[in-house]
Short mmCIF file of C-alpha atoms in Angstrom, two decimals:
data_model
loop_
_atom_site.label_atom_id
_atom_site.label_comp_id
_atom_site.label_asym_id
_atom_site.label_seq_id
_atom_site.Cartn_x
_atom_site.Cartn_y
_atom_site.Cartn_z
CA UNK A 1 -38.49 -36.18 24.76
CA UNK A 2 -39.34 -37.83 21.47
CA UNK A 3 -42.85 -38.80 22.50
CA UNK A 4 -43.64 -35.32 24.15
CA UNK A 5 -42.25 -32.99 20.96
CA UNK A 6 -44.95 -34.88 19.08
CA UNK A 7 -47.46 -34.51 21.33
CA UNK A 8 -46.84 -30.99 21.22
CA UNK A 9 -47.18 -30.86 17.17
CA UNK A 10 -50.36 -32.41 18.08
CA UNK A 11 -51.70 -29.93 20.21
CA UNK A 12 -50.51 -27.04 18.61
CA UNK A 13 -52.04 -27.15 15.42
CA UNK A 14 -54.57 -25.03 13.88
CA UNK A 15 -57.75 -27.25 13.06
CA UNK A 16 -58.26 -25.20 9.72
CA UNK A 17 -54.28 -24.60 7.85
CA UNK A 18 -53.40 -28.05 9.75
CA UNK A 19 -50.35 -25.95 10.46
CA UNK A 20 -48.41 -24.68 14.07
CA UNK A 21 -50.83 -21.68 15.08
CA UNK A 22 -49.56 -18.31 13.60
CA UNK A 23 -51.23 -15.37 15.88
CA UNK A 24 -53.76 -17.20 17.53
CA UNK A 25 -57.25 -15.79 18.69
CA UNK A 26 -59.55 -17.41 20.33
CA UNK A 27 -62.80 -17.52 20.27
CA UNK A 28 -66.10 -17.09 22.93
CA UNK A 29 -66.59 -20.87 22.53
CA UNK A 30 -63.00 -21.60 23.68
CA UNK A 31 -61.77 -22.73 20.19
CA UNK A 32 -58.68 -20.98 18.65
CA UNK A 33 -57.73 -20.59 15.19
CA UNK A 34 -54.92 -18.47 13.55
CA UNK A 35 -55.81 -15.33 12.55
CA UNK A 36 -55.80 -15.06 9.37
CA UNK A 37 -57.24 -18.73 8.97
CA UNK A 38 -60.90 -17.74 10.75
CA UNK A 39 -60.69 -14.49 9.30
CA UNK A 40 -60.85 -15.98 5.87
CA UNK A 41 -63.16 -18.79 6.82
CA UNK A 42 -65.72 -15.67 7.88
CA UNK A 43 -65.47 -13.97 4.59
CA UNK A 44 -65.98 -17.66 2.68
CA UNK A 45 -69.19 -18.13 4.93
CA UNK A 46 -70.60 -14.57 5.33
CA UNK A 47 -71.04 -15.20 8.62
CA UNK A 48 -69.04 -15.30 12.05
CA UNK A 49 -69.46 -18.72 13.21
CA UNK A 50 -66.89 -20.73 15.01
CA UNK A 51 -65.07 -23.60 12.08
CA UNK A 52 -65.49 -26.28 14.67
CA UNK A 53 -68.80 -25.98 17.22
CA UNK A 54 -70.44 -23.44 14.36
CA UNK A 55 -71.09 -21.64 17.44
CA UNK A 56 -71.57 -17.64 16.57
CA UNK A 57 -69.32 -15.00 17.62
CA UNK A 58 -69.92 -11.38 18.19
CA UNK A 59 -67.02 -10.50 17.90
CA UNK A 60 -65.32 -8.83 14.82
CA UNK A 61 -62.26 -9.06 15.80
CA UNK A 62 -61.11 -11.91 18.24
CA UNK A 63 -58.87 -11.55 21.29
CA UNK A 64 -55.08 -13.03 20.77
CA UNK A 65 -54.64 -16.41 22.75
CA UNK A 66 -51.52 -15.13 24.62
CA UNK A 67 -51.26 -18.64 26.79
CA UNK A 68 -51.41 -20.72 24.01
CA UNK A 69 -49.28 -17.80 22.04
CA UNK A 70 -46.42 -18.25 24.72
CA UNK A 71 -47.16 -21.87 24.64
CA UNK A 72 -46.00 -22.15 20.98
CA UNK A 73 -42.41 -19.55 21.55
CA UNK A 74 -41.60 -21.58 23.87
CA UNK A 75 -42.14 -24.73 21.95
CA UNK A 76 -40.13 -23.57 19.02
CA UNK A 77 -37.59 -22.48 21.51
CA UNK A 78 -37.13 -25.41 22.98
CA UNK A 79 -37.17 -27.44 19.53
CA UNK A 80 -34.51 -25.17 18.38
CA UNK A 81 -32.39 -25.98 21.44
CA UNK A 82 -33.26 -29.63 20.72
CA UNK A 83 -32.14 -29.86 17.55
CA UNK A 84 -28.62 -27.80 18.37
CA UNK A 85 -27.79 -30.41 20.32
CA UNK A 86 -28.44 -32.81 17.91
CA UNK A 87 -26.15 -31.36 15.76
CA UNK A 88 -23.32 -30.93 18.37
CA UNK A 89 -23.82 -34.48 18.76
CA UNK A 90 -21.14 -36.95 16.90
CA UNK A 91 -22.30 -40.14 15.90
CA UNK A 92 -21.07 -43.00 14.60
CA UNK A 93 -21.62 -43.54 11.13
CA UNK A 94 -22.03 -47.55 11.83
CA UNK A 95 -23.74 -47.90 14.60
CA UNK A 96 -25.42 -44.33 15.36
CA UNK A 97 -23.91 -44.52 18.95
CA UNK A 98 -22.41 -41.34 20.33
CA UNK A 99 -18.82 -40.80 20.24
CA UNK A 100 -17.08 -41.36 23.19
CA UNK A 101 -13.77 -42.71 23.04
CA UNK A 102 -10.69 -42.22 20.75
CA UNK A 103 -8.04 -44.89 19.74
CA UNK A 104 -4.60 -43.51 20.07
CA UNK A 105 -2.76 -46.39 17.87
CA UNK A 106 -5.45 -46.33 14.89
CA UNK A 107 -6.20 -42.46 15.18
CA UNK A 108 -10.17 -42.79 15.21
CA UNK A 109 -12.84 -41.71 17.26
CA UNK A 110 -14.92 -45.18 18.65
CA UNK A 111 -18.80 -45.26 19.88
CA UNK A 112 -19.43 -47.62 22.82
CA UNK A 113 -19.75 -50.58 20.25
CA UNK A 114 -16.59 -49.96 18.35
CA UNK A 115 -14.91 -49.93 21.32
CA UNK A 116 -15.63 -53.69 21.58
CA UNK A 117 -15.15 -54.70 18.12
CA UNK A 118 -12.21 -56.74 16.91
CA UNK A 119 -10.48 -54.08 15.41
CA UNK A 120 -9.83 -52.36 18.41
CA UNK A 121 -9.01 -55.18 20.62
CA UNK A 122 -6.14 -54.17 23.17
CA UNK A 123 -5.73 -50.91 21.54
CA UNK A 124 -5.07 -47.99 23.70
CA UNK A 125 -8.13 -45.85 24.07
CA UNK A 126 -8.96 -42.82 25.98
CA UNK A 127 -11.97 -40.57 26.55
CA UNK A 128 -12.68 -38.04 23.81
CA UNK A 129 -12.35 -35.20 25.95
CA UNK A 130 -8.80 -36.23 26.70
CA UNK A 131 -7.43 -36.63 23.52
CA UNK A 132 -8.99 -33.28 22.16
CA UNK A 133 -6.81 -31.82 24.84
CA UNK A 134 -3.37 -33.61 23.96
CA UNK A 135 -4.39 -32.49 20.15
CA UNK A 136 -5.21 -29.32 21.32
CA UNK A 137 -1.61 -29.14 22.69
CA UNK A 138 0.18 -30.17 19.74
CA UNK A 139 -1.83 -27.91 17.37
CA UNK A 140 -0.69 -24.97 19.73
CA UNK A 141 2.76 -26.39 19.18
CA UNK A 142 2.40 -26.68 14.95
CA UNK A 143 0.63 -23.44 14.98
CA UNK A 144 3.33 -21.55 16.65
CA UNK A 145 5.50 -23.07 14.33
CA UNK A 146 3.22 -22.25 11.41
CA UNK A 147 3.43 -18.34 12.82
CA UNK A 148 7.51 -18.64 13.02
CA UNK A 149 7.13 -19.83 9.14
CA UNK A 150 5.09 -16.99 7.95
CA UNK A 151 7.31 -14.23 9.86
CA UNK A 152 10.00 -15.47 7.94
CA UNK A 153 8.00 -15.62 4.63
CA UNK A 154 6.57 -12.07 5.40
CA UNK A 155 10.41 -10.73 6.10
CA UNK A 156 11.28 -12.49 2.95
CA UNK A 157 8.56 -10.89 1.14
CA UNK A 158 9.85 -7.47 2.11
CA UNK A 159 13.21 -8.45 1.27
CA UNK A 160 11.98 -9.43 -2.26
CA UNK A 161 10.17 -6.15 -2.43
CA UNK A 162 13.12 -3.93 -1.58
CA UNK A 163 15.17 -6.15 -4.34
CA UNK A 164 12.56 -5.63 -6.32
CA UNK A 165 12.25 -1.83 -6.02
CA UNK A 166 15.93 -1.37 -6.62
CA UNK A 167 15.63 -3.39 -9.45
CA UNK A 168 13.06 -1.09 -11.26
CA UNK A 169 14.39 2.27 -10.40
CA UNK A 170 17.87 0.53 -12.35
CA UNK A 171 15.60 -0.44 -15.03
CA UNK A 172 14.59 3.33 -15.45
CA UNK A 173 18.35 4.19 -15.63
CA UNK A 174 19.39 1.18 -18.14
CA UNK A 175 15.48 2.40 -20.21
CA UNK A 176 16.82 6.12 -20.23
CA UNK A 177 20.20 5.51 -21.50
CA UNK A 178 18.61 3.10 -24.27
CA UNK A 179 16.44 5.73 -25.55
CA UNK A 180 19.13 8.09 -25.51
CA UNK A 181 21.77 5.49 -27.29
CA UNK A 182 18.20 4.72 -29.71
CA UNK A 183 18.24 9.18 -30.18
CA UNK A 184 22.06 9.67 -30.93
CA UNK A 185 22.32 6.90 -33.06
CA UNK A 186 19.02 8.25 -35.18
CA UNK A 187 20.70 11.73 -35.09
CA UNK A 188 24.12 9.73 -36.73
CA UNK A 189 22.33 7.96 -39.46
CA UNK A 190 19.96 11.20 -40.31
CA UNK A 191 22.95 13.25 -40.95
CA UNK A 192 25.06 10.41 -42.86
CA UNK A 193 22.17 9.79 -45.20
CA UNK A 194 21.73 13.78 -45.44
CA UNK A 195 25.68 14.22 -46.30
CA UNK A 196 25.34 10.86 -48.50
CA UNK A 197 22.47 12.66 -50.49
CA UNK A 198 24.87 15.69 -50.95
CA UNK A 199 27.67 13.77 -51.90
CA UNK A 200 25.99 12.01 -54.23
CA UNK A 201 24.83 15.01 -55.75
CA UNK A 202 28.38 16.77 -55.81
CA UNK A 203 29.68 13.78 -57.65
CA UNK A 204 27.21 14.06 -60.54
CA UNK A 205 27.92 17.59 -60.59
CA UNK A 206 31.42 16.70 -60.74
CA UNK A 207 30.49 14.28 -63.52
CA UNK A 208 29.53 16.73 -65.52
CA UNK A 209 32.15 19.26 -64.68
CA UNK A 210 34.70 16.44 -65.76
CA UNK A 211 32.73 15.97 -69.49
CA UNK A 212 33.13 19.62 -70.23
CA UNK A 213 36.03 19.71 -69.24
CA UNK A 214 37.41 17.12 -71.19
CA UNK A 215 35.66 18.03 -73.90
CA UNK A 216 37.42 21.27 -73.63
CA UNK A 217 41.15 19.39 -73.07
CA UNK A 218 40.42 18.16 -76.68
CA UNK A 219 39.89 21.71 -77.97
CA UNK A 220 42.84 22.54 -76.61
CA UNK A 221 44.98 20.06 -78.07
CA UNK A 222 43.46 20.49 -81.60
CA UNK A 223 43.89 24.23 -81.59
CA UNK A 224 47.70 23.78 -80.41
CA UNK A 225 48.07 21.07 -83.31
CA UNK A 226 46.91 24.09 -85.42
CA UNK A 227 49.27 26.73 -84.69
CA UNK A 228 46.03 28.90 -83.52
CA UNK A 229 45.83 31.24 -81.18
CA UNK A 230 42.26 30.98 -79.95
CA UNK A 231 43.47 29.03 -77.22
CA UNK A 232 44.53 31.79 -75.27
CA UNK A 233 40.73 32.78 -75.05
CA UNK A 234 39.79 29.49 -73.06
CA UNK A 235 38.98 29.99 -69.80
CA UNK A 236 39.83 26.80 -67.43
CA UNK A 237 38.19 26.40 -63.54
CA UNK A 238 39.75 24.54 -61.19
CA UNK A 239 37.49 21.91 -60.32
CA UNK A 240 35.53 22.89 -57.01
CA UNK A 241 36.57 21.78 -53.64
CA UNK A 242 34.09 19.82 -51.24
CA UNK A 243 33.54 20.65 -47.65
CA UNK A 244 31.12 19.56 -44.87
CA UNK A 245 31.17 16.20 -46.34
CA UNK A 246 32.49 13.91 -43.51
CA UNK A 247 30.33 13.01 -40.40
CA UNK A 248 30.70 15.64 -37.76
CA UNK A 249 32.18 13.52 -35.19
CA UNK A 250 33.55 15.67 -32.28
CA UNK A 251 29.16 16.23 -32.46
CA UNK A 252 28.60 12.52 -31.93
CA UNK A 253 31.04 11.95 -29.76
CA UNK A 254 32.33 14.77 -27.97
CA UNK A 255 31.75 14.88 -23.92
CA UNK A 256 29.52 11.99 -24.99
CA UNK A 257 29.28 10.93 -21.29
CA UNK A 258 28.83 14.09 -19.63
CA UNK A 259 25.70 15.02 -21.54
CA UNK A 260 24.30 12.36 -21.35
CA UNK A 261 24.44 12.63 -17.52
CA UNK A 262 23.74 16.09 -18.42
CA UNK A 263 20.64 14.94 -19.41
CA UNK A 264 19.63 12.93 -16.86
CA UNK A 265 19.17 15.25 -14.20
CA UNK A 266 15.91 16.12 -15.78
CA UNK A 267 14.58 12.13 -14.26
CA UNK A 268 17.07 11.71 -11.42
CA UNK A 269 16.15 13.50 -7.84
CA UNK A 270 18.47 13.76 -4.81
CA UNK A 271 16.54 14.31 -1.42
CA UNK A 272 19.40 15.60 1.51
CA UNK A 273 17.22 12.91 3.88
CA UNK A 274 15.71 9.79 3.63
CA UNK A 275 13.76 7.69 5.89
CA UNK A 276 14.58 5.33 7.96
CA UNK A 277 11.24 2.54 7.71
CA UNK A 278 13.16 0.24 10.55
CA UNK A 279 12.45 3.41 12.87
CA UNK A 280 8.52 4.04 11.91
CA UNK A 281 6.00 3.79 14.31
CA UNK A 282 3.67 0.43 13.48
CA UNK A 283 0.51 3.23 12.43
CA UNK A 284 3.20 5.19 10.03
CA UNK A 285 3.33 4.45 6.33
CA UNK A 286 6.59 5.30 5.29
CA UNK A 287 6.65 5.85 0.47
CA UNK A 288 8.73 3.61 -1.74
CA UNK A 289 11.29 6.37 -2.04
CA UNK A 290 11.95 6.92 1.39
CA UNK A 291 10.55 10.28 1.22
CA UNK A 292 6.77 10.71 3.10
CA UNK A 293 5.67 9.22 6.09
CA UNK A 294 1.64 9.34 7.00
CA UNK A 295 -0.09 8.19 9.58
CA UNK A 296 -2.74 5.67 8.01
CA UNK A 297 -4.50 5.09 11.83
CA UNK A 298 -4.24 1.10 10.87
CA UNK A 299 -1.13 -0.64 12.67
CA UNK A 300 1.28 -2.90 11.01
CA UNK A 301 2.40 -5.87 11.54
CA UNK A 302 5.98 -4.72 11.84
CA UNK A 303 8.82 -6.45 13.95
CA UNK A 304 8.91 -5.04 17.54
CA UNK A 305 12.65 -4.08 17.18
CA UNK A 306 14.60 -1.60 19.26
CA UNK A 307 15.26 1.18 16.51
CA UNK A 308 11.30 1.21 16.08
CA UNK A 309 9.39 3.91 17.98
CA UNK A 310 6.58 2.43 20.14
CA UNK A 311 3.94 4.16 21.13
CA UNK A 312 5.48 7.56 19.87
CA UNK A 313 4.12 8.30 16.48
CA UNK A 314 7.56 9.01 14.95
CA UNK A 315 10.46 8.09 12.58
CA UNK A 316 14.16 8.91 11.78
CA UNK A 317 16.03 9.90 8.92
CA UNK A 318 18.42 7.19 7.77
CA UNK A 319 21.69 9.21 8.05
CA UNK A 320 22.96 10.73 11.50
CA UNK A 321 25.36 13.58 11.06
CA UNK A 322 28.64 13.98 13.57
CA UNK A 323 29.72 17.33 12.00
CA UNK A 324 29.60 19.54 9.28
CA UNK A 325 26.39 21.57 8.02
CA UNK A 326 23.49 20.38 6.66
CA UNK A 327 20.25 21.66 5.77
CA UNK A 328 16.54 19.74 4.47
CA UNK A 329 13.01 21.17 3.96
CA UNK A 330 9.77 19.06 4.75
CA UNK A 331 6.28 19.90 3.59
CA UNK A 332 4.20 20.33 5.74
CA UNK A 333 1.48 21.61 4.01
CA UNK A 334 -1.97 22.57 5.76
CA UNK A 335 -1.47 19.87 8.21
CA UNK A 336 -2.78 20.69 11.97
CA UNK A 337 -0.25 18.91 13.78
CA UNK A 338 3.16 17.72 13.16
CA UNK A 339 6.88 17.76 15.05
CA UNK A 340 10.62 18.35 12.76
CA UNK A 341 13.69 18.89 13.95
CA UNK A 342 16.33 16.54 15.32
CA UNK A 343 17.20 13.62 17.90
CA UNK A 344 20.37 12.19 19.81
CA UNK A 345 20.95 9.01 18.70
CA UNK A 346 20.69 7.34 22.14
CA UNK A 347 17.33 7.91 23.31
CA UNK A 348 15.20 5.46 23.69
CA UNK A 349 12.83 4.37 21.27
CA UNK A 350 9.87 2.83 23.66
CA UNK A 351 8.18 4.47 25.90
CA UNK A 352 6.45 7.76 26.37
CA UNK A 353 8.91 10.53 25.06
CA UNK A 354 8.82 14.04 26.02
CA UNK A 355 10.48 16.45 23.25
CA UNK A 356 13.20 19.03 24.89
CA UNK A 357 16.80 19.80 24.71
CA UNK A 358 17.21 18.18 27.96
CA UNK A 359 16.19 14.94 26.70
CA UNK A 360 17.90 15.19 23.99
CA UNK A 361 15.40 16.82 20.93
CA UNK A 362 15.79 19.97 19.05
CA UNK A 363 12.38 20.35 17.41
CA UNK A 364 9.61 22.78 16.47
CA UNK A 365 5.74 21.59 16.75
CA UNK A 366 2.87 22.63 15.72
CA UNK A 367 -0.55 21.84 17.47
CA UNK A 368 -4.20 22.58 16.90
CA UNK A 369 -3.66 24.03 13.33
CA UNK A 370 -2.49 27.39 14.99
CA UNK A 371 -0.45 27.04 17.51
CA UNK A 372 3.53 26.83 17.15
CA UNK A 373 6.08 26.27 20.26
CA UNK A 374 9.43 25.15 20.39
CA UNK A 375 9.67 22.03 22.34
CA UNK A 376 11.83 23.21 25.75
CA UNK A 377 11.18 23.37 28.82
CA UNK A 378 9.24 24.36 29.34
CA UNK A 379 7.94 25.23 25.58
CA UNK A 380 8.70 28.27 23.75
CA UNK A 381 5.71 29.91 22.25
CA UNK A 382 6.07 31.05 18.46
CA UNK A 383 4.43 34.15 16.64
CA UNK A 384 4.57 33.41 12.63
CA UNK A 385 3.05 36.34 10.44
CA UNK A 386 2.50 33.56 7.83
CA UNK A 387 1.30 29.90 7.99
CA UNK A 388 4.16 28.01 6.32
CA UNK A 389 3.80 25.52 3.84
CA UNK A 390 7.70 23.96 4.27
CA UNK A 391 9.71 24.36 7.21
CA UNK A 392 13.58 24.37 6.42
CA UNK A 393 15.72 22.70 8.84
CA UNK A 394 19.76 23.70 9.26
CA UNK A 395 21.81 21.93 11.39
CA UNK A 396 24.98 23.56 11.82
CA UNK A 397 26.41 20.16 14.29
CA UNK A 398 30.37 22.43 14.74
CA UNK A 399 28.29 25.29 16.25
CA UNK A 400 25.58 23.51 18.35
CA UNK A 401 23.31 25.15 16.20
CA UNK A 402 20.11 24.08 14.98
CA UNK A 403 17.66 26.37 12.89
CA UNK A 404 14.21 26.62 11.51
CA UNK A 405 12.89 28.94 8.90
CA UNK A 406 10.45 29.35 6.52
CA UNK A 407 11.78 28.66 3.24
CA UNK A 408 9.24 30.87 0.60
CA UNK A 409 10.81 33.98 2.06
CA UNK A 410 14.06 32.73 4.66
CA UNK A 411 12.07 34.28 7.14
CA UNK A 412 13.10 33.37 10.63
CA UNK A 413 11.02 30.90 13.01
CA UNK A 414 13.27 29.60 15.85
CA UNK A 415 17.33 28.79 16.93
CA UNK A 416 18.01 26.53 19.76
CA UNK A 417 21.92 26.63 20.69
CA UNK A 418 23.48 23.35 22.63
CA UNK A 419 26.73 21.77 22.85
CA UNK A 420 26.63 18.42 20.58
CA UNK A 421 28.26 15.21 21.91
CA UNK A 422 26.87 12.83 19.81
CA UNK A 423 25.24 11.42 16.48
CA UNK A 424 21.71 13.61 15.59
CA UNK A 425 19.27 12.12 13.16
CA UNK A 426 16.71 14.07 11.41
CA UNK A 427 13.36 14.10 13.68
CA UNK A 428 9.45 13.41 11.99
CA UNK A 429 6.41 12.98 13.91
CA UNK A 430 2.98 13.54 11.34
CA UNK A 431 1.44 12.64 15.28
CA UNK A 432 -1.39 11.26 15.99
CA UNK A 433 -4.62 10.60 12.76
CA UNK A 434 -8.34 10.70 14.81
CA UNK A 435 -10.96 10.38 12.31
CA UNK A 436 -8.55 11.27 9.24
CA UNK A 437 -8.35 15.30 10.11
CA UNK A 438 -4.38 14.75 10.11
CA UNK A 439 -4.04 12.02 7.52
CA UNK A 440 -1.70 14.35 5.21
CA UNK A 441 1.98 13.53 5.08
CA UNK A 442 5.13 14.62 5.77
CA UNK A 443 7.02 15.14 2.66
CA UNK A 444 10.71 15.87 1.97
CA UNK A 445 11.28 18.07 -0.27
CA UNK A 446 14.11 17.15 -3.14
CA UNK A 447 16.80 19.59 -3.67
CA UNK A 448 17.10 20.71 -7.53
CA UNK A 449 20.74 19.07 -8.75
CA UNK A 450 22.55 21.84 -11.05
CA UNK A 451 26.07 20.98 -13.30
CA UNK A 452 28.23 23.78 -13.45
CA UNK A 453 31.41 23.91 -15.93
CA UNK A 454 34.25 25.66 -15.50
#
């Protein structure tokens, strides 16, 4: 093979570059060239004449060689292949022998002369082959155990997350109520160096008040030693009392606890639901604060767990309600399709799902950016005069009763009526995301926290 590649480079060269032919022509006297090679030999020479015979050719421009053109491709093709195998090849780094064998109680791969060596003398040895299976086997077994590992660090990670999470939504609290200790106790030492300043000043004024006067008690006495009656013309002040001189404490501390809890509604939010992320569909994105869902169109790798949806594009709230009333709004914005409402707590999470009270859902939908139904059976068309933004859910469990309206003026949109046996969980499908024309989210809406004293 050796012997005949070189041959080849032999044959194949151009007589001019001393090169393999690039675009070869040939020429009336048989001789080929590259292209460019006789085409600048012509312009040196100012004439046409062949480089080797000096034969002249009529030509101007001289036919391509396509046998000797195929020749080369498949030359280079066939070197290429040549040399790939080469490269697959492992060789010893001793002897230069091909790999062959592999010794199972030194752990090395052997050519056909390390086989025989010393060294390896009564060793066990195997084909190659073989023993890439067996390792092939036990790196299936490590990597499976690898994958096990990095679950665990991945739930772990979450975990730390979460921790981590609660951690800084604390740290606002603890950094609130700092700044607010840091305000009161500024207001405290403002107002005792403002009634330390008056103070001060009262007591020089008393000073002086206390001079006269004493100069005055002095009068006094010396016109009484006298025997004179100008005494009775002395006017004497009673010296003047001081108010708004202590620290107004009931002002400092006074309901000290409630307003400062007072104050904090203005950072604190309450949301009536949350969401539940253990529930999400692997293509759902559920917020830090529990709040919006999306569908991001890129699945997670999320446990496979029974509470998750799979393949509906869904998620719970966290809370299921047994009784009582209750009542949450979700934005839904100018989203084209979505799903709200609520779901018995026993359906099944996998599977294909199909939304009615029959199976357990009490939900409106909307679909194609226009068109609204209530999911029964079969569905309930629904005529809106305006395209709502939020959609307010009641669930009113006592009464079977469960409500949707349109929250910017309470105006009506649907009331489905059923007898309630068991838990119901808030219902959110942002369905399906093709080509990001539904990537908006589903947002619940936080309810405004008021303080009334009575």
């Amino acid at each position: 093979m050796t012997a005949e590649v070189s041959f080849l480079d032999e044959e194949l060269v151009c007589s001019v570059c001393c090169e393999i032919f690039k675009d070869p022509v040939i020429l009336l006297c048989s001789h080929s060239f590259c292209r460019s090679c006789v085409q600048q030999y012509w312009e040196q020479k100012s004439s046409r004449e062949c480089p080797v015979c000096r034969r002249r050719s009529s030509m101007e421009r001289p036919p391509v060689n396509l046998v000797l053109q195929n020749i080369i491709e498949s030359y280079f093709k066939q070197k290429c292949q040549s040399e790939a195998v080469e490269k697959t090849e492992l060789r010893c780094s001793v002897h230069g022998e091909k790999l062959l064998f592999f010794c199972e109680d030194d752990q090395e791969v052997l050519c056909v002369v390390c086989q025989t060596s010393k060294k390896h003398r009564n060793h066990q040895l195997c084909p190659m082959e073989e023993a890439a299976l067996d390792i092939k086997e036990q790196l299936k077994t490590t990597l499976e155990a690898i994958k096990e590992k990095l679950k665990k660090f991945n739930e772990t990670k979450k975990q730390c997350e979460k921790t981590k999470q609660i951690k800084e939504e604390f740290e606002k609290l603890h950094q609130f109520l700092r700044d607010e200790e840091e305000a009161r106790l500024a207001a405290l030492r403002e107002e005792e160096e403002q009634k330390s300043q008056r103070m001060k000043e009262k007591i020089e004024n008393i000073s002086k008040h206390i001079s006269i006067l004493s100069d005055r008690i002095r009068k006094i006495e010396e016109d009484l030693n006298n025997e004179d009656t100008k005494f009775l013309m002395c006017e004497v002040q009673d010296p003047e009392v001081l108010s708004g001189v202590l620290i107004d404490v009931a002002k400092h501390l006074g309901s000290l606890s409630f307003r400062v809890w007072e104050k904090m509604l203005h950072i604190v939010t309450y949301t009536p639901v949350t969401l539940d992320p253990n529930t999400a569909h692997p293509y759902l994105s559920v917020s830090d604060d529990l709040t919006c869902v999306r569908n991001t169109g890129v699945r997670q790798q999320l446990p496979d767990n029974t509470e998750r949806f799979y393949p509906c594009v869904c998620v719970l709230g966290s809370e299921g309600f047994t009784s009582g009333k209750h009542s949450w709004e979700v934005e839904v914005g100018n989203k084209p399709e979505w799903t709200i409402g609520v779901m018995k707590e026993s359906i099944s999470r996998k599977g294909k799902i199909t939304c009615s009270p029959d199976n357990g859902f009490w939900v409106v939908a909307l679909r194609n950016g226009d068109q609204y139904k209530a999911c029964t059976s079969p569905s309930t068309h629904l005529t809106l005069e305006k395209k709502p933004q939020r959609i307010q859910v009641q669930l009113d469990y006592d009464k079977g009763k469960v409500s949707f309206f349109n929250p910017t003026d309470m105006s009506h949109i649907y009331t489905s009526t059923d007898t309630f046996t068991e838990k119901l969980f808030p219902f959110f499908s942002p369905c399906i995301n093709i080509d990001g024309r539904n990537a908006q989210a589903l947002k619940i809406c936080p309810v405004k926290v008021s303080v009334y004293k009575l």
